[in-house]
């Protein structure tokens, strides 16, 4: 069909309909914006009418799972951060309604770090609840195919929630994005869509579990936004590259420096070995080693890493992974 909306041919209209906020922190949103954002996502957290009262069971199949996610998320929060006890109502009486009220209050009144930690917890619960979901291997299905399908099954609910979260976050100009490794800082849309997201999805494969775990630590430190955390993030990122090469060449995390592993991987044709690629890999390796030497925590540092340099290290690692496995 050739029909076009007015905004498709009128740039000014599109700007008015979908204003460009740039990239904002959660703390930059007004209370009214947080409430509107909540309304767009409420189906993922509470029931379809947005009510706290879950003490009846209709024909809505997700209701019980949502109840458990909300309650488990608040219970985890209280258990993990005892001194803060963010879920005060639930701590006092332990009811589902109290957990729902606490969840909503945190969303509206707390800072970005607390809200995103709560969202991370909720997202993790959506994976955890599928740990016992039955996946059967087909008669003629290979083990690799079955393992991949089993892994994908864990993320069915997670991916549905992430998709809507990211759509709403983008419209409100929030500076974060949900990936299978967790919530990470958002940057240029093209880099995010063409490099970061595909790479993190690929690294969700069980084969790369160690690499993925180290990257999660790197992004976690990056989000803290302190000189110390940036330096730790640099160290984790370089370690992720090293672990990736160790698994690629040796089949497991163990020994081997990046420079030697790169040569071995190219000789075994595990990664591209044309002249252009060799030169790029040399430059990436040189920069990563230099940053780890001067600003990382693996050695006595001569300076702290900056936000800008840390982001560059993370992006270079993503480009490296993309070139090797995609």
Coordinates of C-alpha atoms in Angstrom, one line a residue:
X1 CA 0.0 0.0 0.0
X2 CA 1.4 3.4 -1.0
X3 CA -0.3 5.4 1.8
X4 CA 2.0 7.7 3.8
X5 CA 1.5 9.4 7.1
X6 CA 2.0 13.2 7.1
X7 CA 5.1 12.8 9.2
X8 CA 6.8 10.6 6.6
X9 CA 7.1 13.5 4.2
X10 CA 7.2 16.4 6.6
X11 CA 10.4 16.6 8.7
X12 CA 9.1 19.5 10.9
X13 CA 6.0 17.5 11.7
X14 CA 8.1 14.5 12.8
X15 CA 10.3 16.8 15.0
X16 CA 7.1 18.1 16.7
X17 CA 5.6 14.6 17.1
X18 CA 8.8 13.0 18.4
X19 CA 11.1 15.6 19.9
X20 CA 14.8 14.9 20.1
X21 CA 15.7 15.1 23.8
X22 CA 19.3 14.0 23.2
X23 CA 20.4 11.5 25.8
X24 CA 19.0 12.1 29.3
X25 CA 19.5 10.5 32.7
X26 CA 16.6 9.1 34.6
X27 CA 17.1 11.9 37.1
X28 CA 16.5 14.4 34.4
X29 CA 12.9 13.2 33.8
X30 CA 10.1 15.0 35.6
X31 CA 7.7 13.1 37.9
X32 CA 5.0 13.5 35.2
X33 CA 7.3 12.0 32.6
X34 CA 8.1 9.0 34.9
X35 CA 4.4 8.4 35.4
X36 CA 3.7 8.5 31.6
X37 CA 6.7 6.2 31.0
X38 CA 5.2 3.8 33.6
X39 CA 1.8 3.9 31.9
X40 CA 3.4 2.7 28.6
X41 CA 5.1 -0.3 30.4
X42 CA 2.6 -1.2 33.1
X43 CA 1.4 -4.3 31.3
X44 CA 4.8 -5.8 31.9
X45 CA 4.7 -5.2 35.7
X46 CA 1.1 -5.2 36.9
X47 CA -2.1 -6.5 35.5
X48 CA -3.9 -5.0 32.5
X49 CA -5.8 -2.5 34.5
X50 CA -2.7 -1.4 36.4
X51 CA -4.2 -2.4 39.7
X52 CA -2.3 -3.6 42.7
X53 CA -5.0 -6.1 43.7
X54 CA -3.8 -9.5 42.5
X55 CA -5.9 -11.5 45.0
X56 CA -8.1 -13.0 42.3
X57 CA -7.1 -15.2 39.3
X58 CA -8.7 -14.6 36.0
X59 CA -7.8 -16.0 32.6
X60 CA -4.7 -13.8 32.2
X61 CA -1.8 -16.4 32.0
X62 CA 1.0 -14.0 32.9
X63 CA -0.5 -12.8 36.1
X64 CA 1.0 -15.3 38.5
X65 CA 4.5 -14.9 36.9
X66 CA 4.3 -11.1 37.2
X67 CA 3.3 -11.5 40.8
X68 CA 6.4 -13.6 41.5
X69 CA 8.7 -11.2 39.6
X70 CA 7.5 -8.1 41.5
X71 CA 7.6 -9.8 44.9
X72 CA 10.9 -11.5 44.3
X73 CA 12.5 -8.3 43.0
X74 CA 11.5 -6.3 46.1
X75 CA 12.5 -9.2 48.4
X76 CA 15.9 -9.4 46.7
X77 CA 16.3 -5.7 47.0
X78 CA 15.6 -5.8 50.7
X79 CA 17.9 -8.8 51.2
X80 CA 20.8 -7.4 49.2
X81 CA 20.6 -3.8 50.4
X82 CA 19.6 -4.3 54.0
X83 CA 20.7 -0.9 55.4
X84 CA 18.6 0.9 52.7
X85 CA 15.6 -1.4 52.7
X86 CA 14.1 0.2 49.7
X87 CA 10.9 -1.9 50.0
X88 CA 9.8 -0.7 53.4
X89 CA 6.2 -1.7 53.0
X90 CA 7.1 -5.3 52.0
X91 CA 9.7 -5.5 54.8
X92 CA 6.9 -4.6 57.3
X93 CA 4.1 -7.0 56.1
X94 CA 5.4 -9.1 53.2
X95 CA 2.2 -8.9 51.1
X96 CA 2.1 -8.7 47.3
X97 CA 0.2 -5.4 47.4
X98 CA 3.0 -3.9 49.6
X99 CA 5.6 -5.2 47.0
X100 CA 3.7 -3.6 44.2
X101 CA 3.4 -0.3 46.0
X102 CA 7.2 -0.3 46.8
X103 CA 8.0 -1.1 43.2
X104 CA 6.0 1.8 41.9
X105 CA 7.3 4.2 44.6
X106 CA 11.0 3.3 43.7
X107 CA 10.2 4.0 40.0
X108 CA 8.8 7.5 40.7
X109 CA 10.9 8.7 43.6
X110 CA 14.4 7.1 43.4
X111 CA 17.5 8.0 41.5
X112 CA 18.7 6.4 38.2
X113 CA 21.1 4.0 39.9
X114 CA 18.3 2.6 42.2
X115 CA 15.6 2.4 39.5
X116 CA 17.9 0.7 37.0
X117 CA 19.1 -1.8 39.6
X118 CA 15.5 -2.6 40.3
X119 CA 14.8 -3.1 36.6
X120 CA 17.9 -5.2 36.3
X121 CA 16.6 -7.4 39.1
X122 CA 13.1 -7.7 37.5
X123 CA 14.7 -8.6 34.1
X124 CA 16.9 -11.2 35.8
X125 CA 13.8 -12.8 37.4
X126 CA 12.2 -13.1 34.0
X127 CA 15.2 -15.3 33.0
X128 CA 15.3 -17.2 36.3
X129 CA 11.7 -18.2 36.1
X130 CA 12.2 -20.0 32.8
X131 CA 15.0 -22.2 34.1
X132 CA 12.7 -25.2 34.4
X133 CA 10.8 -24.6 31.1
X134 CA 10.9 -27.8 29.1
X135 CA 12.7 -27.9 25.8
X136 CA 13.0 -31.3 24.1
X137 CA 15.7 -32.3 21.6
X138 CA 14.4 -33.3 18.2
X139 CA 15.2 -36.8 17.0
X140 CA 17.5 -35.5 14.2
X141 CA 18.5 -32.3 15.9
X142 CA 22.2 -31.7 16.6
X143 CA 23.5 -30.9 20.1
X144 CA 24.6 -27.5 19.0
X145 CA 21.2 -26.7 17.6
X146 CA 19.5 -28.0 20.7
X147 CA 21.8 -26.0 23.0
X148 CA 21.2 -22.8 21.0
X149 CA 17.4 -23.3 21.1
X150 CA 17.5 -24.0 24.9
X151 CA 19.5 -20.9 25.5
X152 CA 17.1 -18.8 23.4
X153 CA 14.2 -20.2 25.4
X154 CA 15.5 -18.6 28.5
X155 CA 15.2 -15.1 27.0
X156 CA 11.6 -15.4 25.5
X157 CA 10.0 -13.2 28.2
X158 CA 13.2 -11.1 28.8
X159 CA 13.3 -10.1 25.1
X160 CA 9.7 -9.1 25.1
X161 CA 10.1 -6.9 28.1
X162 CA 13.4 -5.5 26.7
X163 CA 11.9 -4.6 23.4
X164 CA 9.2 -2.4 24.9
X165 CA 11.6 -0.9 27.5
X166 CA 14.0 0.1 24.8
X167 CA 11.3 1.5 22.6
X168 CA 10.0 3.7 25.4
X169 CA 13.5 4.6 26.7
X170 CA 14.3 5.8 23.2
X171 CA 11.2 8.0 22.9
X172 CA 11.9 9.6 26.2
X173 CA 15.6 10.1 25.4
X174 CA 17.0 7.9 28.2
X175 CA 20.7 7.2 28.1
X176 CA 20.5 3.5 28.6
X177 CA 19.5 0.4 26.7
X178 CA 18.6 -3.2 27.7
X179 CA 20.7 -6.0 26.2
X180 CA 21.0 -9.6 27.1
X181 CA 24.0 -8.7 29.3
X182 CA 21.9 -6.2 31.3
X183 CA 21.3 -2.5 31.1
X184 CA 24.2 -0.7 29.4
X185 CA 24.9 3.0 28.5
X186 CA 23.4 4.1 25.2
X187 CA 25.4 5.9 22.6
X188 CA 25.1 6.7 18.9
X189 CA 22.1 4.9 17.5
X190 CA 24.0 3.4 14.5
X191 CA 26.8 2.0 16.7
X192 CA 24.2 0.6 19.1
X193 CA 22.1 -1.1 16.4
X194 CA 24.8 -2.3 14.1
X195 CA 27.6 -3.3 16.5
X196 CA 26.8 -3.4 20.2
X197 CA 23.4 -5.2 20.2
X198 CA 24.3 -7.9 17.6
X199 CA 27.6 -8.5 19.4
X200 CA 26.0 -8.8 22.9
X201 CA 23.4 -11.1 21.5
X202 CA 26.1 -13.4 19.9
X203 CA 28.0 -13.4 23.2
X204 CA 24.9 -14.6 25.0
X205 CA 25.7 -18.1 23.6
X206 CA 26.9 -20.4 26.5
X207 CA 30.2 -20.8 24.7
X208 CA 31.1 -17.2 25.5
X209 CA 29.7 -17.2 29.0
X210 CA 33.0 -16.1 30.6
X211 CA 33.4 -13.3 28.1
X212 CA 29.9 -12.1 28.7
X213 CA 30.3 -12.2 32.5
X214 CA 33.4 -10.0 32.3
X215 CA 31.7 -7.6 30.0
X216 CA 28.8 -7.3 32.4
X217 CA 31.3 -6.3 35.1
X218 CA 32.9 -3.8 32.7
X219 CA 29.5 -2.1 31.9
X220 CA 28.6 -2.1 35.6
X221 CA 31.8 -0.3 36.5
X222 CA 31.3 2.1 33.6
X223 CA 27.9 3.1 34.8
X224 CA 29.2 4.0 38.2
X225 CA 30.9 7.0 36.6
X226 CA 33.8 7.5 38.9
X227 CA 37.6 7.6 38.0
X228 CA 38.2 4.4 39.9
X229 CA 35.3 2.6 38.2
X230 CA 36.4 3.7 34.8
X231 CA 39.8 2.3 35.4
X232 CA 38.3 -1.0 36.6
X233 CA 36.0 -1.0 33.5
X234 CA 39.1 -0.7 31.2
X235 CA 40.7 -3.7 32.9
X236 CA 37.6 -5.8 32.6
X237 CA 37.2 -4.9 28.9
X238 CA 40.7 -5.9 28.1
X239 CA 40.3 -9.1 30.1
X240 CA 37.1 -9.9 28.1
X241 CA 39.1 -9.6 24.8
X242 CA 41.8 -11.9 26.2
X243 CA 39.2 -14.4 27.5
X244 CA 37.5 -14.4 24.1
X245 CA 40.7 -15.2 22.3
X246 CA 41.6 -17.9 24.9
X247 CA 38.2 -19.7 24.3
X248 CA 38.6 -19.2 20.5
X249 CA 42.1 -20.7 20.4
X250 CA 42.2 -23.1 23.4
X251 CA 38.5 -23.9 23.9
X252 CA 38.5 -22.5 27.4
X253 CA 39.6 -19.6 29.5
X254 CA 43.2 -20.2 30.7
X255 CA 46.5 -18.9 29.6
X256 CA 47.8 -16.8 26.7
X257 CA 48.5 -13.2 26.1
X258 CA 46.5 -11.3 23.5
X259 CA 49.4 -10.7 21.1
X260 CA 50.3 -14.4 20.9
X261 CA 46.6 -15.5 20.8
X262 CA 45.9 -13.2 17.9
X263 CA 48.7 -14.8 15.9
X264 CA 47.5 -18.3 16.7
X265 CA 43.9 -17.4 15.9
X266 CA 44.9 -16.0 12.5
X267 CA 47.1 -19.0 11.7
X268 CA 44.2 -21.3 12.5
X269 CA 41.9 -19.2 10.4
X270 CA 39.7 -18.6 13.4
X271 CA 39.7 -14.9 12.7
X272 CA 40.3 -13.0 9.5
X273 CA 44.0 -12.7 8.5
X274 CA 44.1 -10.3 5.5
X275 CA 46.6 -7.4 5.6
X276 CA 43.9 -4.8 6.5
X277 CA 42.6 -6.9 9.4
X278 CA 46.1 -7.6 10.7
X279 CA 46.8 -3.9 10.8
X280 CA 43.6 -3.1 12.5
X281 CA 44.1 -5.8 15.1
X282 CA 47.6 -4.6 15.8
X283 CA 46.3 -1.1 16.5
X284 CA 43.4 -2.3 18.7
X285 CA 45.8 -4.5 20.7
X286 CA 48.3 -1.6 21.0
X287 CA 45.6 0.8 22.3
X288 CA 44.0 -1.7 24.7
X289 CA 47.4 -2.7 26.2
X290 CA 48.4 1.0 26.5
X291 CA 45.1 1.9 28.3
X292 CA 45.3 -1.1 30.6
X293 CA 49.0 -0.2 31.4
X294 CA 48.3 3.4 32.2
X295 CA 44.8 3.6 33.6
X296 CA 43.7 0.0 34.4
X297 CA 44.0 -1.7 37.8
X298 CA 45.9 -4.8 36.6
X299 CA 49.1 -2.7 37.0
X300 CA 50.0 0.4 39.1
X301 CA 48.2 3.1 37.1
X302 CA 49.9 6.4 36.1
X303 CA 46.5 8.0 35.6
X304 CA 42.8 7.3 36.0
X305 CA 40.7 6.4 33.0
X306 CA 38.2 9.0 31.7
X307 CA 34.6 8.4 30.7
X308 CA 35.6 9.2 27.1
X309 CA 38.6 6.8 27.0
X310 CA 36.6 4.0 28.7
X311 CA 33.8 4.3 26.2
X312 CA 36.4 4.1 23.4
X313 CA 37.9 1.0 24.9
X314 CA 34.5 -0.6 25.2
X315 CA 33.6 0.3 21.6
X316 CA 36.9 -1.0 20.2
X317 CA 36.3 -4.3 22.0
X318 CA 32.8 -4.5 20.4
X319 CA 34.3 -3.9 17.0
X320 CA 36.9 -6.6 17.6
X321 CA 34.2 -9.1 18.6
X322 CA 32.0 -8.2 15.7
X323 CA 34.8 -8.7 13.2
X324 CA 35.6 -12.1 14.7
X325 CA 32.2 -13.7 15.2
X326 CA 29.6 -12.0 13.0

